Amino acid sequence: MDASFVLLSGDGIGPEIVSQAKRVLQLVSDKFGHKFRFDEHLIGGIAIDETGDPLPQATIDACRASQAVLLGAVGGPKWDDPSAKTRPEAGLLRIRKELQLFANLRPIRPFAELLDASPLKREVVEGTDILFYRELTGGIYFGPSSCEDLPGGQQRATSTMVYETFEIERIFRLAAEAARSRRGKLTMVDKANVLEVSRLWRRVCGRLASSEYCDLDYDVVLVDAMAMHLISRPSSFDVVVTSNLFGDILTDEASMLPGSLGMLPSASVGANGPGLFEPIHGSAPDIAGKGIANPLATILAAAMMLRHSVGLQQEADAVEAAVQAVLAAGHRTSDLARRGEKAIGTVEMTEHVLAALSRQ
Ligand code: IPM
Ligand code: MG
């Protein structure tokens, strides 16, 4: 297969981890006889520094022309000035919108080898296997917003949560199809006891669940209760579908279940066109440049990219199996190492993955 991928390293540890995931993709292409092309482009803070724009047009054009995009992370203290004209995060939000990536898939499945790294008890976390479908191009992230000056030095700011029926239907359908191919359970999370927009979610999802998807075990949970259930009985969920803001918050919470944010990949996809694949962790400016970042989330994101964007199922399985083998052999980066355990660096961890992949 010939495939072309865009690499957007971004800021902080982004370049360190994306370059390592690229090595894994290169080995996959050699081993399985594919031809992968990689194009590197700017996004985030580095793009602001070099072009004044967190998402330059050249980046958008390259992404559109590719099969898929692998992203590191954006942001850092250097660009945190609240009065700045633009922020690195704006580049991320815009690329989601430009590529119409309305569904963000965040799988939460702790590795058996790392269960003791979880802040929760092993017996609570064991058996957890959740796939979040977070709506990504609507809601309060993209609704009208304003900030006006009031008399007496006061200000009034507004952010608006807006959803239309079609936006709810399309994410619901993707989540429902995923539930069908998994354990058949689908949970919709909202705040319908307070928010009008959630009551629309409830009607739209309820109608689809009782017509097109009546084979599924469907239930609804309020977002505050969900925050609780996620740490008291995480293994009782299968597929979870929710809006942009609730999904943002709940997936950060859920990301702690496997012990380290450093292990979790995510995929953002739309109806057609290239998808965007990234680790769910941020740019970790505190450890940037030290060579100690955990590359596994990005390597697993590359595996999701192979599976979801170019249909290379066997190759994706091979990468995931290599990661599993490396963990089983006891290799740990500093975010995973427990007291007394030896921690290895970004490159060394990748080399173990490459070796495990070659051995298969
Ligand atoms: C995420 C991040 C982003 C979001 C930020 C960086 C804009 O938290 O991908 O979850 O809120 O969507
Ligand atoms: Mg987030």
Short mmCIF file of C-alpha atoms and ligand atoms in Angstrom, two decimals, residues 96 106 134 141 247-249 251-252 280, ligand 2:
data_model
loop_
_atom_site.label_atom_id
_atom_site.label_comp_id
_atom_site.label_asym_id
_atom_site.label_seq_id
_atom_site.Cartn_x
_atom_site.Cartn_y
_atom_site.Cartn_z
CA ARG A 96 -10.74 19.70 13.98
CA ARG A 106 -10.85 7.73 23.30
CA ARG A 134 -16.83 12.65 22.31
CA TYR A 141 -16.43 25.05 22.16
CA GLY A 247 -16.35 14.43 26.87
CA ASP A 248 -13.32 16.64 27.44
CA ILE A 249 -13.72 16.47 31.20
CA THR A 251 -11.98 11.51 29.35
CA ASP A 252 -9.34 13.28 31.42
CA ILE A 280 -4.39 12.26 24.75
MG MG B 2 -8.96 17.68 27.24
#
